[in-house]
Amino acid sequence: SLEMTGHSPRPTEEITRHIGYPLQQMYAEFGVGPFDQLYRYFQDRAATSVISASHALVGAEPVVRHLHSSGYKMAIATTKVRRHVDQIVDKLEWHQCFEALVGGDEVTSPKPDPAAFRLAVSRLGAQIEHTVVIGDTINDVLAARALSIPVVAVKSPYGGNDTLLASGPDYVIDTIAELPLLLKEMQER
C-alpha cells in the first residue's frame, strides 16, 4: 500500500514490529498519508495476501483443539478486519473451536482500547470475572488491564518481547504449548 500511494517501501523488520497494531498507528509512525487511501489499498491487497500468509503459531493447533474439547469457551479479538478473521479461521478450520470472533472494524476504537475484549466477552455470553486474555502484544495487555482481566503474554516470534514483558502481564509463557498447564494451575489457585 505504501508504494501504490507514492511512498517508499519499508524494510520487512520495520513492518513486522507493527503486527498486531492498528494500521493507522503504523502509517502515523512512518509519517505517511492520507490514511484513508492507504487503508483502502491495504485492505484490497490483504484480501488475498494476509489470508494466504496467515498460519497458526507453532503448537497452536493442538492447544486450540485441546482447550475446545476441554470445555473452554474461546473468542478471538483482533485488530484485523472481521472478514479477514473469518477467512483465516476458515483456513485453519477453527470455526468450531471459537464461539466468538471480533474484528477491529467492529469496534470504534482498536486495542489498546478494551472495546474488542468487551465485545468478545459479550458474544461469548461470559462474564469478565471468568475471563482470561491470551495475547502477544502490549496492546493485548493494556486492553485486558483496562477491564481488570488477567492476561497471559505469549512471547512473540515477531519481536517486541521487551515491550510486552515491560507492560506487566500477569503470566508469561515462551510458547503457546505451555498454555493448557498454566490455565490448569490458574484454576487450582
mmCIF file of C-alpha atoms in Angstrom:
data_model
loop_
_atom_site.group_PDB
_atom_site.id
_atom_site.type_symbol
_atom_site.label_atom_id
_atom_site.label_comp_id
_atom_site.label_asym_id
_atom_site.label_seq_id
_atom_site.Cartn_x
_atom_site.Cartn_y
_atom_site.Cartn_z
ATOM 1 C CA SER A 1 0.000 0.000 0.000
ATOM 2 C CA LEU A 2 2.966 2.351 0.566
ATOM 3 C CA GLU A 3 4.319 2.015 -2.978
ATOM 4 C CA MET A 4 0.839 2.223 -4.505
ATOM 5 C CA THR A 5 0.356 5.634 -2.881
ATOM 6 C CA GLY A 6 3.762 7.004 -3.889
ATOM 7 C CA HIS A 7 5.611 6.321 -0.610
ATOM 8 C CA SER A 8 8.879 4.490 -0.158
ATOM 9 C CA PRO A 9 8.621 0.836 0.845
ATOM 10 C CA ARG A 10 9.833 -0.084 4.342
ATOM 11 C CA PRO A 11 12.116 -2.965 5.323
ATOM 12 C CA THR A 12 10.356 -6.139 6.454
ATOM 13 C CA GLU A 13 11.697 -5.864 10.013
ATOM 14 C CA GLU A 14 10.279 -2.337 10.323
ATOM 15 C CA ILE A 15 6.828 -3.518 9.234
ATOM 16 C CA THR A 16 6.991 -6.708 11.319
ATOM 17 C CA ARG A 17 7.244 -4.624 14.507
ATOM 18 C CA HIS A 18 3.735 -3.338 13.785
ATOM 19 C CA ILE A 19 1.989 -6.720 13.507
ATOM 20 C CA GLY A 20 -0.983 -6.721 15.868
ATOM 21 C CA TYR A 21 -1.250 -2.939 15.981
ATOM 22 C CA PRO A 22 -3.772 -0.742 14.155
ATOM 23 C CA LEU A 23 -2.676 0.227 10.638
ATOM 24 C CA GLN A 24 -3.252 3.891 11.412
ATOM 25 C CA GLN A 25 -0.571 3.703 14.126
ATOM 26 C CA MET A 26 1.958 2.179 11.715
ATOM 27 C CA TYR A 27 1.261 4.743 8.992
ATOM 28 C CA ALA A 28 1.489 7.585 11.537
ATOM 29 C CA GLU A 29 4.877 6.342 12.756
ATOM 30 C CA PHE A 30 6.061 6.155 9.142
ATOM 31 C CA GLY A 31 4.844 9.737 8.620
ATOM 32 C CA VAL A 32 2.775 8.821 5.569
ATOM 33 C CA GLY A 33 -0.791 9.575 4.496
ATOM 34 C CA PRO A 34 -3.528 10.026 3.672
ATOM 35 C CA PHE A 35 -4.684 7.210 5.939
ATOM 36 C CA ASP A 36 -7.995 6.513 4.148
ATOM 37 C CA GLN A 37 -6.275 5.875 0.825
ATOM 38 C CA LEU A 38 -3.513 3.756 2.383
ATOM 39 C CA TYR A 39 -6.092 1.770 4.341
ATOM 40 C CA ARG A 40 -8.166 1.103 1.215
ATOM 41 C CA TYR A 41 -5.128 -0.148 -0.727
ATOM 42 C CA PHE A 42 -4.025 -2.281 2.197
ATOM 43 C CA GLN A 43 -7.447 -3.918 2.578
ATOM 44 C CA ASP A 44 -7.676 -4.634 -1.154
ATOM 45 C CA ARG A 45 -4.297 -6.343 -1.123
ATOM 46 C CA ALA A 46 -4.873 -8.004 2.240
ATOM 47 C CA ALA A 47 -7.953 -9.752 0.883
ATOM 48 C CA THR A 48 -5.555 -12.305 -0.617
ATOM 49 C CA SER A 49 -2.086 -11.766 0.877
ATOM 50 C CA VAL A 50 -2.999 -11.603 4.593
ATOM 51 C CA ILE A 51 -5.099 -14.731 4.343
ATOM 52 C CA SER A 52 -2.510 -16.717 2.381
ATOM 53 C CA ALA A 53 0.336 -15.580 4.658
ATOM 54 C CA SER A 54 -1.538 -16.330 7.891
ATOM 55 C CA HIS A 55 -0.731 -19.511 9.733
ATOM 56 C CA ALA A 56 -1.058 -20.810 13.265
ATOM 57 C CA LEU A 57 1.837 -20.337 15.651
ATOM 58 C CA VAL A 58 3.887 -23.476 16.150
ATOM 59 C CA GLY A 59 1.984 -25.655 18.613
ATOM 60 C CA ALA A 60 -1.249 -23.653 18.440
ATOM 61 C CA GLU A 61 -3.296 -26.266 16.572
ATOM 62 C CA PRO A 62 -3.252 -28.961 19.289
ATOM 63 C CA VAL A 63 -3.663 -26.352 22.044
ATOM 64 C CA VAL A 64 -6.746 -24.813 20.427
ATOM 65 C CA ARG A 65 -8.301 -28.245 19.865
ATOM 66 C CA HIS A 66 -7.451 -29.396 23.406
ATOM 67 C CA LEU A 67 -8.890 -26.294 25.076
ATOM 68 C CA HIS A 68 -12.058 -26.526 22.977
ATOM 69 C CA SER A 69 -12.567 -30.212 23.800
ATOM 70 C CA SER A 70 -11.891 -29.424 27.487
ATOM 71 C CA GLY A 71 -14.884 -27.075 27.524
ATOM 72 C CA TYR A 72 -13.217 -23.679 27.344
ATOM 73 C CA LYS A 73 -15.306 -21.024 25.595
ATOM 74 C CA MET A 74 -12.906 -19.148 23.332
ATOM 75 C CA ALA A 75 -13.009 -15.976 21.290
ATOM 76 C CA ILE A 76 -10.656 -14.083 19.017
ATOM 77 C CA ALA A 77 -10.457 -10.306 19.371
ATOM 78 C CA THR A 78 -8.029 -8.717 16.923
ATOM 79 C CA THR A 79 -7.182 -5.535 15.058
ATOM 80 C CA LYS A 80 -7.649 -7.393 11.740
ATOM 81 C CA VAL A 81 -10.901 -6.668 9.912
ATOM 82 C CA ARG A 82 -13.662 -9.181 10.573
ATOM 83 C CA ARG A 83 -13.869 -10.578 7.048
ATOM 84 C CA HIS A 84 -10.157 -11.454 7.212
ATOM 85 C CA VAL A 85 -10.578 -13.031 10.641
ATOM 86 C CA ASP A 86 -13.390 -15.214 9.275
ATOM 87 C CA GLN A 87 -11.257 -16.260 6.305
ATOM 88 C CA ILE A 88 -8.242 -17.075 8.488
ATOM 89 C CA VAL A 89 -10.368 -19.094 10.914
ATOM 90 C CA ASP A 90 -11.906 -20.906 7.915
ATOM 91 C CA LYS A 91 -8.429 -21.640 6.536
ATOM 92 C CA LEU A 92 -7.323 -23.072 9.890
ATOM 93 C CA GLU A 93 -10.634 -24.951 10.273
ATOM 94 C CA TRP A 94 -11.148 -23.457 13.737
ATOM 95 C CA HIS A 95 -14.741 -22.194 13.494
ATOM 96 C CA GLN A 96 -15.997 -24.934 15.785
ATOM 97 C CA CYS A 97 -13.334 -24.015 18.371
ATOM 98 C CA PHE A 98 -14.035 -20.289 18.645
ATOM 99 C CA GLU A 99 -17.534 -19.283 19.697
ATOM 100 C CA ALA A 100 -16.967 -15.588 19.078
ATOM 101 C CA LEU A 101 -14.881 -13.506 16.679
ATOM 102 C CA VAL A 102 -14.317 -9.761 16.868
ATOM 103 C CA GLY A 103 -12.579 -7.787 14.157
ATOM 104 C CA GLY A 104 -11.031 -4.381 14.634
ATOM 105 C CA ASP A 105 -13.585 -2.880 12.261
ATOM 106 C CA GLU A 106 -16.420 -3.924 14.587
ATOM 107 C CA VAL A 107 -15.427 -1.524 17.366
ATOM 108 C CA THR A 108 -14.983 2.218 17.332
ATOM 109 C CA SER A 109 -11.535 2.106 18.961
ATOM 110 C CA PRO A 110 -8.944 -0.648 18.437
ATOM 111 C CA LYS A 111 -6.723 -2.139 21.128
ATOM 112 C CA PRO A 112 -5.335 -0.936 23.488
ATOM 113 C CA ASP A 113 -8.904 0.274 23.966
ATOM 114 C CA PRO A 114 -10.745 -2.647 25.622
ATOM 115 C CA ALA A 115 -13.818 -2.457 23.335
ATOM 116 C CA ALA A 116 -12.860 -5.577 21.332
ATOM 117 C CA PHE A 117 -12.401 -7.634 24.508
ATOM 118 C CA ARG A 118 -15.651 -6.308 25.967
ATOM 119 C CA LEU A 119 -17.499 -7.283 22.774
ATOM 120 C CA ALA A 120 -15.857 -10.730 22.692
ATOM 121 C CA VAL A 121 -16.900 -11.437 26.288
ATOM 122 C CA SER A 122 -20.430 -10.310 25.469
ATOM 123 C CA ARG A 123 -20.602 -12.509 22.362
ATOM 124 C CA LEU A 124 -19.409 -15.468 24.410
ATOM 125 C CA GLY A 125 -22.163 -14.833 26.946
ATOM 126 C CA ALA A 126 -19.410 -14.867 29.553
ATOM 127 C CA GLN A 127 -18.521 -12.674 32.496
ATOM 128 C CA ILE A 128 -15.410 -10.510 32.771
ATOM 129 C CA GLU A 129 -14.500 -12.078 36.123
ATOM 130 C CA HIS A 130 -14.352 -15.527 34.486
ATOM 131 C CA THR A 131 -12.214 -14.391 31.561
ATOM 132 C CA VAL A 132 -8.510 -14.680 30.763
ATOM 133 C CA VAL A 133 -6.821 -12.884 27.870
ATOM 134 C CA ILE A 134 -4.011 -14.583 25.986
ATOM 135 C CA GLY A 135 -2.054 -12.140 23.835
ATOM 136 C CA ASP A 136 1.306 -11.352 22.294
ATOM 137 C CA THR A 137 1.437 -7.553 22.209
ATOM 138 C CA ILE A 138 1.480 -4.733 24.716
ATOM 139 C CA ASN A 139 -1.923 -3.689 23.342
ATOM 140 C CA ASP A 140 -3.400 -7.003 24.494
ATOM 141 C CA VAL A 141 -2.018 -6.436 27.986
ATOM 142 C CA LEU A 142 -3.228 -2.832 28.165
ATOM 143 C CA ALA A 143 -6.729 -3.711 26.921
ATOM 144 C CA ALA A 144 -7.011 -6.565 29.426
ATOM 145 C CA ARG A 145 -5.784 -4.316 32.244
ATOM 146 C CA ALA A 146 -8.458 -1.735 31.401
ATOM 147 C CA LEU A 147 -11.092 -4.400 32.155
ATOM 148 C CA SER A 148 -9.184 -5.958 35.089
ATOM 149 C CA ILE A 149 -8.878 -9.241 33.200
ATOM 150 C CA PRO A 150 -5.871 -11.457 33.998
ATOM 151 C CA VAL A 151 -3.569 -11.633 30.994
ATOM 152 C CA VAL A 152 -1.166 -14.304 29.787
ATOM 153 C CA ALA A 153 1.545 -12.968 27.498
ATOM 154 C CA VAL A 154 2.898 -15.369 24.893
ATOM 155 C CA LYS A 155 6.320 -14.351 23.644
ATOM 156 C CA SER A 156 6.029 -13.405 20.008
ATOM 157 C CA PRO A 157 8.133 -14.766 17.172
ATOM 158 C CA TYR A 158 7.717 -11.319 15.561
ATOM 159 C CA GLY A 159 9.664 -9.484 18.262
ATOM 160 C CA GLY A 160 8.567 -6.793 20.648
ATOM 161 C CA ASN A 161 9.008 -9.092 23.622
ATOM 162 C CA ASP A 162 10.853 -6.474 25.708
ATOM 163 C CA THR A 163 7.890 -4.112 25.387
ATOM 164 C CA LEU A 164 5.468 -6.978 26.012
ATOM 165 C CA LEU A 165 7.204 -8.013 29.234
ATOM 166 C CA ALA A 166 7.588 -4.415 30.404
ATOM 167 C CA SER A 167 3.810 -3.961 30.120
ATOM 168 C CA GLY A 168 3.391 -6.161 33.199
ATOM 169 C CA PRO A 169 1.325 -9.173 32.159
ATOM 170 C CA ASP A 170 0.139 -11.462 34.965
ATOM 171 C CA TYR A 171 1.786 -14.501 33.387
ATOM 172 C CA VAL A 172 4.388 -15.027 30.669
ATOM 173 C CA ILE A 173 4.877 -18.166 28.603
ATOM 174 C CA ASP A 174 7.536 -18.806 25.992
ATOM 175 C CA THR A 175 5.260 -20.800 23.675
ATOM 176 C CA ILE A 176 1.535 -21.394 23.285
ATOM 177 C CA ALA A 177 2.137 -25.077 24.107
ATOM 178 C CA GLU A 178 2.575 -24.049 27.767
ATOM 179 C CA LEU A 179 -0.938 -22.587 27.964
ATOM 180 C CA PRO A 180 -3.027 -25.643 28.990
ATOM 181 C CA LEU A 181 -0.843 -26.372 32.019
ATOM 182 C CA LEU A 182 -0.840 -22.716 33.059
ATOM 183 C CA LEU A 183 -4.650 -22.499 32.784
ATOM 184 C CA LYS A 184 -4.957 -25.642 34.916
ATOM 185 C CA GLU A 185 -2.656 -24.128 37.548
ATOM 186 C CA MET A 186 -4.655 -20.876 37.474
ATOM 187 C CA GLN A 187 -7.903 -22.791 38.085
ATOM 188 C CA GLU A 188 -6.396 -24.651 41.025
ATOM 189 C CA ARG A 189 -5.425 -21.411 42.783
#
